[in-house]
mmCIF file of N, CA and C in Angstrom:
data_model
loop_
_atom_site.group_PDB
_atom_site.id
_atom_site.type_symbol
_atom_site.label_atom_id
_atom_site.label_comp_id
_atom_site.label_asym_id
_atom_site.label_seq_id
_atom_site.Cartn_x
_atom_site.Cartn_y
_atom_site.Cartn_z
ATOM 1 N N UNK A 16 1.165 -6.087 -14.918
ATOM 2 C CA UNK A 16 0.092 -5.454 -14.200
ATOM 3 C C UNK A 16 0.017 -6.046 -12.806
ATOM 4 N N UNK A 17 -0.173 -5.204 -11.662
ATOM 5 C CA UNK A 17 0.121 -5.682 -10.204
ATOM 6 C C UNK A 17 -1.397 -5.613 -10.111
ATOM 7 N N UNK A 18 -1.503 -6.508 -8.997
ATOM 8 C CA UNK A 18 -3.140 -6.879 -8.415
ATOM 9 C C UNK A 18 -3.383 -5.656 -7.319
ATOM 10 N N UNK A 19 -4.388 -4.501 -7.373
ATOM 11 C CA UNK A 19 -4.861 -3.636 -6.361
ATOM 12 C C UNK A 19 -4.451 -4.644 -5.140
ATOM 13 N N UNK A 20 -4.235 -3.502 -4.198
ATOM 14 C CA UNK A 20 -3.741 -4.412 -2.530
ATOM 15 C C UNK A 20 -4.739 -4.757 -1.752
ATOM 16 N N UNK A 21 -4.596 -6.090 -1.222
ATOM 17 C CA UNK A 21 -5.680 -6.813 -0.704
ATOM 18 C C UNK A 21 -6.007 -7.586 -2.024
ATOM 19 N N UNK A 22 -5.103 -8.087 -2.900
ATOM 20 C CA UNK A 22 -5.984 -9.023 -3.766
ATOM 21 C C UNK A 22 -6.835 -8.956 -4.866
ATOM 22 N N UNK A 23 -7.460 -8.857 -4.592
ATOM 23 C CA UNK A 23 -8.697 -8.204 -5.698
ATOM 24 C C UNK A 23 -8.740 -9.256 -6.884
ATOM 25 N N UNK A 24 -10.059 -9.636 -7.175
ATOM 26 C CA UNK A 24 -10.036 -10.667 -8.325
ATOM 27 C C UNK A 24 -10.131 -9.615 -9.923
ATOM 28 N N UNK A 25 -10.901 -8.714 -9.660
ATOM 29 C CA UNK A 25 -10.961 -8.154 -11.036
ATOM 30 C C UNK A 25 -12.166 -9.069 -11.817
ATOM 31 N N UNK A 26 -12.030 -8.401 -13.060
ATOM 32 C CA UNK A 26 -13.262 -9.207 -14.308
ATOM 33 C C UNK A 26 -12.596 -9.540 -15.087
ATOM 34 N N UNK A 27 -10.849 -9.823 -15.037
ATOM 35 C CA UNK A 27 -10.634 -10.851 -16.038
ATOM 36 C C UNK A 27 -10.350 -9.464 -17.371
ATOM 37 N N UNK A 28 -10.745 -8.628 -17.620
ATOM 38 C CA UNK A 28 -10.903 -7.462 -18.881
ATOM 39 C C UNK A 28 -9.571 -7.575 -19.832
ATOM 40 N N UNK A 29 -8.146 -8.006 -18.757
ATOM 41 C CA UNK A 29 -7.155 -7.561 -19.711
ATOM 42 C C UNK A 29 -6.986 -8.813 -20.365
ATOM 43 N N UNK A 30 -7.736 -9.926 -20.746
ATOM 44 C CA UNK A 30 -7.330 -11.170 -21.513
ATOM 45 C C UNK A 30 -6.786 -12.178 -20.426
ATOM 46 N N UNK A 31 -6.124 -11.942 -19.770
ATOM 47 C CA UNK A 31 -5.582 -13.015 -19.153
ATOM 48 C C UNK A 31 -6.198 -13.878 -17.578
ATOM 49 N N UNK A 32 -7.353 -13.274 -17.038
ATOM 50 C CA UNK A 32 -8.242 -13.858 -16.105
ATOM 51 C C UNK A 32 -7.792 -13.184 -15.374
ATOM 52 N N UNK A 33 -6.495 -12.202 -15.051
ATOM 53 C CA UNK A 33 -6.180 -11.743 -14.214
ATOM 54 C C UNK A 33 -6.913 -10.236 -13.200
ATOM 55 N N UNK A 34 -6.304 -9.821 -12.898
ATOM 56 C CA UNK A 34 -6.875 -8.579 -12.228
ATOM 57 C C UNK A 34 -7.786 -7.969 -12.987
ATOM 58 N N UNK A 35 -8.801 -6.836 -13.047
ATOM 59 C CA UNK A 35 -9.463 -6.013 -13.772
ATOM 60 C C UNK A 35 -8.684 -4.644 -14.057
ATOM 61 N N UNK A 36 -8.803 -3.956 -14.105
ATOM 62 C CA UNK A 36 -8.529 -2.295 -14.001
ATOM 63 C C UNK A 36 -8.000 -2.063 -12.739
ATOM 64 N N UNK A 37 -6.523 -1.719 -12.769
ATOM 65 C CA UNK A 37 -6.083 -1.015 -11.704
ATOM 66 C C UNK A 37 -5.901 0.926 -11.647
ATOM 67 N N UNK A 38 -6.486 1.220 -11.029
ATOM 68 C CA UNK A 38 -6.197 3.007 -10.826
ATOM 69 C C UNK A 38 -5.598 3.054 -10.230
ATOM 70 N N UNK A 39 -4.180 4.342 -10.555
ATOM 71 C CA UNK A 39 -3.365 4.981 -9.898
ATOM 72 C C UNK A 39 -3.510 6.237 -9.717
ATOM 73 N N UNK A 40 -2.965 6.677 -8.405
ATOM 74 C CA UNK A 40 -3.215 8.386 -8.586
ATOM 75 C C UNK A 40 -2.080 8.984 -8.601
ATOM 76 N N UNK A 41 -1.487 9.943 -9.532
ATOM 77 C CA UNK A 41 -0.940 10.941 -9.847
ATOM 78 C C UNK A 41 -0.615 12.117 -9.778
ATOM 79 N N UNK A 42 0.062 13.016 -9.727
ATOM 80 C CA UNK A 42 0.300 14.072 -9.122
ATOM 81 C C UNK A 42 1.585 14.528 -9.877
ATOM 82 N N UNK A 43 1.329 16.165 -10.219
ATOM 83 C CA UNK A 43 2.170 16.555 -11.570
ATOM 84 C C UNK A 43 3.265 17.618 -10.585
ATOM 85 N N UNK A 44 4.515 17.273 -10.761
ATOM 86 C CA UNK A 44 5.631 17.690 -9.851
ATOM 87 C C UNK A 44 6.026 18.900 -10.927
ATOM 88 N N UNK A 45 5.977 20.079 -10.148
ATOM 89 C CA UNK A 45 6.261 21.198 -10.651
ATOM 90 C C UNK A 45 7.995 21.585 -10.354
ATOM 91 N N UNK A 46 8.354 21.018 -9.914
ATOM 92 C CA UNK A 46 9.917 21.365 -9.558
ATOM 93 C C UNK A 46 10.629 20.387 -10.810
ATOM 94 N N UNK A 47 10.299 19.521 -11.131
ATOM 95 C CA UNK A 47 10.818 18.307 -12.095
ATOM 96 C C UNK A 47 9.570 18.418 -13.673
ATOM 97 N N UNK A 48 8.756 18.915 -13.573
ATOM 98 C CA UNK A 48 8.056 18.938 -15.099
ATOM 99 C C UNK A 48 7.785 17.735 -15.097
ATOM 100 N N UNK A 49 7.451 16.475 -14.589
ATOM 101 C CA UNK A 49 7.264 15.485 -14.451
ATOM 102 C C UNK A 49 5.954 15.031 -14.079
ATOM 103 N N UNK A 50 5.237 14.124 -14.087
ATOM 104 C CA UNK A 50 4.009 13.293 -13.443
ATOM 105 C C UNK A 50 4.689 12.367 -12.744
ATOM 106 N N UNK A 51 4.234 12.109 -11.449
ATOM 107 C CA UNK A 51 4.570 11.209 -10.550
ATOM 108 C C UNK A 51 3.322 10.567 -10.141
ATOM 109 N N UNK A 52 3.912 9.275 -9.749
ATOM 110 C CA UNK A 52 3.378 7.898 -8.775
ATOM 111 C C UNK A 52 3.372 8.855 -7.574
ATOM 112 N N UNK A 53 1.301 8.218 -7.092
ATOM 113 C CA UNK A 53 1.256 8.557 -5.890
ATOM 114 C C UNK A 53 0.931 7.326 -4.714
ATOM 115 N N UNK A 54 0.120 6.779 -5.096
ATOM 116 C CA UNK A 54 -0.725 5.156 -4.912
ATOM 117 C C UNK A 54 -1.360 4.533 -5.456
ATOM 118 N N UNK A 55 -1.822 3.546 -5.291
ATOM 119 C CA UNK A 55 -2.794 2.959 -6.049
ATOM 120 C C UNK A 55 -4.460 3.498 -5.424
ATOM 121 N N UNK A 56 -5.090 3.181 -6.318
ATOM 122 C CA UNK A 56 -6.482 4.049 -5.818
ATOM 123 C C UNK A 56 -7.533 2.530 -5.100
ATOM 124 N N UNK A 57 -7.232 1.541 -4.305
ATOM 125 C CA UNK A 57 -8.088 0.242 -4.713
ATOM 126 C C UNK A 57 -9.893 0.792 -4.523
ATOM 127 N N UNK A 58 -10.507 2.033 -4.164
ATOM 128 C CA UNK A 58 -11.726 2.322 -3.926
ATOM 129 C C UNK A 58 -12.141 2.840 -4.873
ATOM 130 N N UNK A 59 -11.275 2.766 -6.263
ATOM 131 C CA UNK A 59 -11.817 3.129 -7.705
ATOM 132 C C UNK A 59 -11.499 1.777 -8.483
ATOM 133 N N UNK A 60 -12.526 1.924 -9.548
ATOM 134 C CA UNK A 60 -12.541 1.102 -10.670
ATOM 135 C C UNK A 60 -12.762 1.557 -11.770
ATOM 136 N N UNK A 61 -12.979 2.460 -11.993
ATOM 137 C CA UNK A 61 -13.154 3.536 -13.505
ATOM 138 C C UNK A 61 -12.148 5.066 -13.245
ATOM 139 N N UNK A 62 -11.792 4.855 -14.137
ATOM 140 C CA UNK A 62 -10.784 5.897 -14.035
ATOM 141 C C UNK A 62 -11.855 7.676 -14.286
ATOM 142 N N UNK A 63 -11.129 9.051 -13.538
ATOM 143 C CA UNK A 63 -12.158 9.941 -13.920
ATOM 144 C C UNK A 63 -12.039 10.478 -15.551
ATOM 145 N N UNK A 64 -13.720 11.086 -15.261
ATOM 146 C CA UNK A 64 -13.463 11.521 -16.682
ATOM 147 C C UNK A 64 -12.860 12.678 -17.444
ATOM 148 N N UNK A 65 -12.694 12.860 -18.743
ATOM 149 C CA UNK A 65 -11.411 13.665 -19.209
ATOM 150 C C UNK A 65 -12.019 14.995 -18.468
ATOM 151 N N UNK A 66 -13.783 15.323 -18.481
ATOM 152 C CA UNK A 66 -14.294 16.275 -18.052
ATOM 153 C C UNK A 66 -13.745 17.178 -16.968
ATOM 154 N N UNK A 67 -13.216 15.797 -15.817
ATOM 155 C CA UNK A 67 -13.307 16.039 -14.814
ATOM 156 C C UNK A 67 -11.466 16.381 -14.509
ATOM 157 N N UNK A 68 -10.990 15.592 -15.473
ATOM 158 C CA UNK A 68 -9.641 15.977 -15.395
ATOM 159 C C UNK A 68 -8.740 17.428 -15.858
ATOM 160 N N UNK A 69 -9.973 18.057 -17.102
ATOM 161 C CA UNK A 69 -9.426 18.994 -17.457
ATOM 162 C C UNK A 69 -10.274 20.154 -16.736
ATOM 163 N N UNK A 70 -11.522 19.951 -16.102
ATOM 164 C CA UNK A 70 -12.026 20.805 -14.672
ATOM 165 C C UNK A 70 -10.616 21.059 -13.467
ATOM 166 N N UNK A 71 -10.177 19.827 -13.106
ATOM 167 C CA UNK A 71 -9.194 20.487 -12.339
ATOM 168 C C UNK A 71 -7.886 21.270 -12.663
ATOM 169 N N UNK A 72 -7.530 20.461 -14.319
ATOM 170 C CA UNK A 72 -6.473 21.528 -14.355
ATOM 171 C C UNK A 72 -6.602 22.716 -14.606
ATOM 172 N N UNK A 73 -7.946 23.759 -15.106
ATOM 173 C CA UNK A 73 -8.088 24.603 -15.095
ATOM 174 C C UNK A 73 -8.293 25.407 -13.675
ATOM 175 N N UNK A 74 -9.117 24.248 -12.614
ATOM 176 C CA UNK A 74 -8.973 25.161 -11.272
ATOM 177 C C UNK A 74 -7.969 25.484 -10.784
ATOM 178 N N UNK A 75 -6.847 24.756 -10.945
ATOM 179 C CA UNK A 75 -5.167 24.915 -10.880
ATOM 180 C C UNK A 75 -4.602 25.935 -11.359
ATOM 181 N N UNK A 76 -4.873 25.823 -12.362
ATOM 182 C CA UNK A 76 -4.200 26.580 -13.538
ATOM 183 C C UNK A 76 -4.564 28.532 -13.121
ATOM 184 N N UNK A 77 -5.809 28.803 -12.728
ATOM 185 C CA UNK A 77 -6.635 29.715 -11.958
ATOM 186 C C UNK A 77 -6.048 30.069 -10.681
ATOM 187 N N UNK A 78 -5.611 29.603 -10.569
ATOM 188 C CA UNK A 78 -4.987 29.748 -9.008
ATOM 189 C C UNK A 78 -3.133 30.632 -8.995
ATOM 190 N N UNK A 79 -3.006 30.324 -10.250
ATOM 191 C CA UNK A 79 -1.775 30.855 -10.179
ATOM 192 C C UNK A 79 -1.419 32.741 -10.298
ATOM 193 N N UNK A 80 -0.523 32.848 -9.505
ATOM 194 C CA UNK A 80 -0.290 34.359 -9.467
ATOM 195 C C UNK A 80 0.557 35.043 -10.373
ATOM 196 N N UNK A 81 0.541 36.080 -10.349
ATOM 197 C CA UNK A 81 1.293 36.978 -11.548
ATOM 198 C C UNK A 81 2.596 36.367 -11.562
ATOM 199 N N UNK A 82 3.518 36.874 -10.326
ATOM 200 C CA UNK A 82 4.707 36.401 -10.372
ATOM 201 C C UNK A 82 5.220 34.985 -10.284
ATOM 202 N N UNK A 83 4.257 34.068 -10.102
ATOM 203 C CA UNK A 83 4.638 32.505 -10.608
ATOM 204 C C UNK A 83 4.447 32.372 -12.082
ATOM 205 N N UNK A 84 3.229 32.829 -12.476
ATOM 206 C CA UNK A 84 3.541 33.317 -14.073
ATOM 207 C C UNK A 84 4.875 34.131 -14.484
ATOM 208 N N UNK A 85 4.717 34.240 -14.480
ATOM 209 C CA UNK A 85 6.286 35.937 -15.053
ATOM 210 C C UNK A 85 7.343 34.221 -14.955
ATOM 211 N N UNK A 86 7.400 33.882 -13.532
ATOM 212 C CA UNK A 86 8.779 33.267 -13.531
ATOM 213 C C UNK A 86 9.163 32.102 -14.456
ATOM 214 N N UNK A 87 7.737 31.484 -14.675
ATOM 215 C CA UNK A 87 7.464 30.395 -15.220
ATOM 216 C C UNK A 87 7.941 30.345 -16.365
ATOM 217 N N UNK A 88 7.025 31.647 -17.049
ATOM 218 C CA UNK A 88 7.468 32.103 -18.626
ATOM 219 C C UNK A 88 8.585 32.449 -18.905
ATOM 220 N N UNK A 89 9.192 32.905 -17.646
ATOM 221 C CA UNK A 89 10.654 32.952 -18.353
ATOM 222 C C UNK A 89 11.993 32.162 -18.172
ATOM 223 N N UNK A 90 11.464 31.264 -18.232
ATOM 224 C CA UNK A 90 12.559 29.924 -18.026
ATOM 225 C C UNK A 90 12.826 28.906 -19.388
ATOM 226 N N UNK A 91 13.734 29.287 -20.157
ATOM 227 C CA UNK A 91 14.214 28.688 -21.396
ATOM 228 C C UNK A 91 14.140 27.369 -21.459
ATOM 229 N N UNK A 92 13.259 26.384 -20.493
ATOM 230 C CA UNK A 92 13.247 25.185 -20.333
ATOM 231 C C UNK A 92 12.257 24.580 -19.642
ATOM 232 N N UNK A 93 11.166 23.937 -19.434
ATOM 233 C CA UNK A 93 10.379 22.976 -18.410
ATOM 234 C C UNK A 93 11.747 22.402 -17.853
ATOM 235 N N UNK A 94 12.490 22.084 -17.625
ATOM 236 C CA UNK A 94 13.188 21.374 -16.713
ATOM 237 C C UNK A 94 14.455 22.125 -16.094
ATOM 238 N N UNK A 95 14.224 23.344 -16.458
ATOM 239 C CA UNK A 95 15.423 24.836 -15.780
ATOM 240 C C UNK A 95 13.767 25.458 -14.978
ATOM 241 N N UNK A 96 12.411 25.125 -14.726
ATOM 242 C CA UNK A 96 11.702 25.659 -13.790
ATOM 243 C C UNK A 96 12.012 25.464 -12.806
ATOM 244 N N UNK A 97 12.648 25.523 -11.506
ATOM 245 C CA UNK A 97 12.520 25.799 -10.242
ATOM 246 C C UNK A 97 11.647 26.467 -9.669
ATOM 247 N N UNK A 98 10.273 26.978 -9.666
ATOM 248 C CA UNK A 98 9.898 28.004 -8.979
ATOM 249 C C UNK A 98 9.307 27.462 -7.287
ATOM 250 N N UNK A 99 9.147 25.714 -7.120
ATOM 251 C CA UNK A 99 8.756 25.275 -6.029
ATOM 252 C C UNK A 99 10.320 25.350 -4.947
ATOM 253 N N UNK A 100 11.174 25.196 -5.803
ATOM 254 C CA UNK A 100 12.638 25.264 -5.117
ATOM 255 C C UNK A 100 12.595 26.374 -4.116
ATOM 256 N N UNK A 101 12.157 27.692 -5.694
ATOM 257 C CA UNK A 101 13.009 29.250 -4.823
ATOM 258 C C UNK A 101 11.791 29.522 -4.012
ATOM 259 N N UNK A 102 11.047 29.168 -4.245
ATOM 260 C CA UNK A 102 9.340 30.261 -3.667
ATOM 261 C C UNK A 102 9.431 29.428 -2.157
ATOM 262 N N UNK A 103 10.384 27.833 -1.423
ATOM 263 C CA UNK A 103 10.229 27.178 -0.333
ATOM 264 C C UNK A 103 11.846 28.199 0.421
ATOM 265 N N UNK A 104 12.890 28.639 -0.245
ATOM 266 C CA UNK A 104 13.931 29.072 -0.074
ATOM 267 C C UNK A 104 13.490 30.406 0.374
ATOM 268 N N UNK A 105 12.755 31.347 -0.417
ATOM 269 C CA UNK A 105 12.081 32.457 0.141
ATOM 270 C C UNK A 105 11.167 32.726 1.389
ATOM 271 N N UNK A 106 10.921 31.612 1.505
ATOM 272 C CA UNK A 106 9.435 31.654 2.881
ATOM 273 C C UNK A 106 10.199 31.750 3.528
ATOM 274 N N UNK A 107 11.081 30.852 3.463
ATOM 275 C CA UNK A 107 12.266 30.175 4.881
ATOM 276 C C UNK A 107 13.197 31.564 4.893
ATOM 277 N N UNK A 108 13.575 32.541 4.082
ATOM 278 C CA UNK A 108 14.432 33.628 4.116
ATOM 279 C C UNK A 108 13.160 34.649 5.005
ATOM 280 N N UNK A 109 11.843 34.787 4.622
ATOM 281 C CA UNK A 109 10.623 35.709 5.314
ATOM 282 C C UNK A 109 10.626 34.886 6.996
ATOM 283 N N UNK A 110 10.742 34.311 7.372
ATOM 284 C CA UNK A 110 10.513 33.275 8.439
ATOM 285 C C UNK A 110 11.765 34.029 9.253
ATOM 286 N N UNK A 111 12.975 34.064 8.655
ATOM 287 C CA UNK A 111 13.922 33.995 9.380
ATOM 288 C C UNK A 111 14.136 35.802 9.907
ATOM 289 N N UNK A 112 13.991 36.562 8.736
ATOM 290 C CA UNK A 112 13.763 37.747 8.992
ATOM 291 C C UNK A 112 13.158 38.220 10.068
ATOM 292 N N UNK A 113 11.657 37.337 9.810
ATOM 293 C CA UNK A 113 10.879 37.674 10.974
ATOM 294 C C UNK A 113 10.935 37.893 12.148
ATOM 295 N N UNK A 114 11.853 36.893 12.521
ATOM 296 C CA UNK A 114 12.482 36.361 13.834
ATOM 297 C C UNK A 114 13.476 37.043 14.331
ATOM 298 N N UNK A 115 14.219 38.264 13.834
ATOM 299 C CA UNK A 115 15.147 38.568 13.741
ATOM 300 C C UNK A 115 14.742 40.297 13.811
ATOM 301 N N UNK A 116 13.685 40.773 13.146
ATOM 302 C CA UNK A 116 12.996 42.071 13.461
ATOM 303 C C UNK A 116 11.542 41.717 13.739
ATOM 304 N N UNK A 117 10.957 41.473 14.912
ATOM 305 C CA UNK A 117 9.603 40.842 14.916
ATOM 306 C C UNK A 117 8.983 42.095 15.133
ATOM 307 N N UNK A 118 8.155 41.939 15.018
ATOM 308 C CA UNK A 118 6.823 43.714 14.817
ATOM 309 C C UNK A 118 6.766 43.805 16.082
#
């Protein structure tokens, strides 16, 4: 267990006198099906609650469009999803078009 930055004494909680509770923040990588390391949080000390965790993944989850659905569902794999890959490959194909027949 690493000490929040800047030190931090902690309350000792995990048995060993050492640090208290460290929070990290996280962030769920849609190109890899993965959860990733984002930082450490040192202006938290209680982690949020499940309330609040499964509030956002539903505001997330709400947000998504037909055809990121469709593509999603049809990928024989969480880890054959690409859709952050093709949907950054597509802008950049609309971008270039643009430029090329501009209104």
């Amino acid at each position: 267990r690493a000490p929040p930055p800047g030190g931090g004494g902690g309350d000792g909680a995990n048995g060993g006198g050492g640090p208290g509770p460290v929070i990290a923040e996280i962030a769920f990588d849609t190109d890899t099906g993965m959860w990733t390391y984002k930082m450490l949080r040192p202006d938290k000390n209680q982690p949020n609650y499940v309330t609040t965790v499964m509030s956002t993944m539903i505001e997330l989850a709400e947000g998504i469009c037909g055809e990121e659905l469709q593509y999603r569902m049809s990928t024989s794999h969480p880890s054959r999803d690409d859709w952050g890959t093709q949907l950054k490959k597509m802008q950049g194909k609309a971008v270039l078009f643009r430029m090329q027949k501009p209104v």
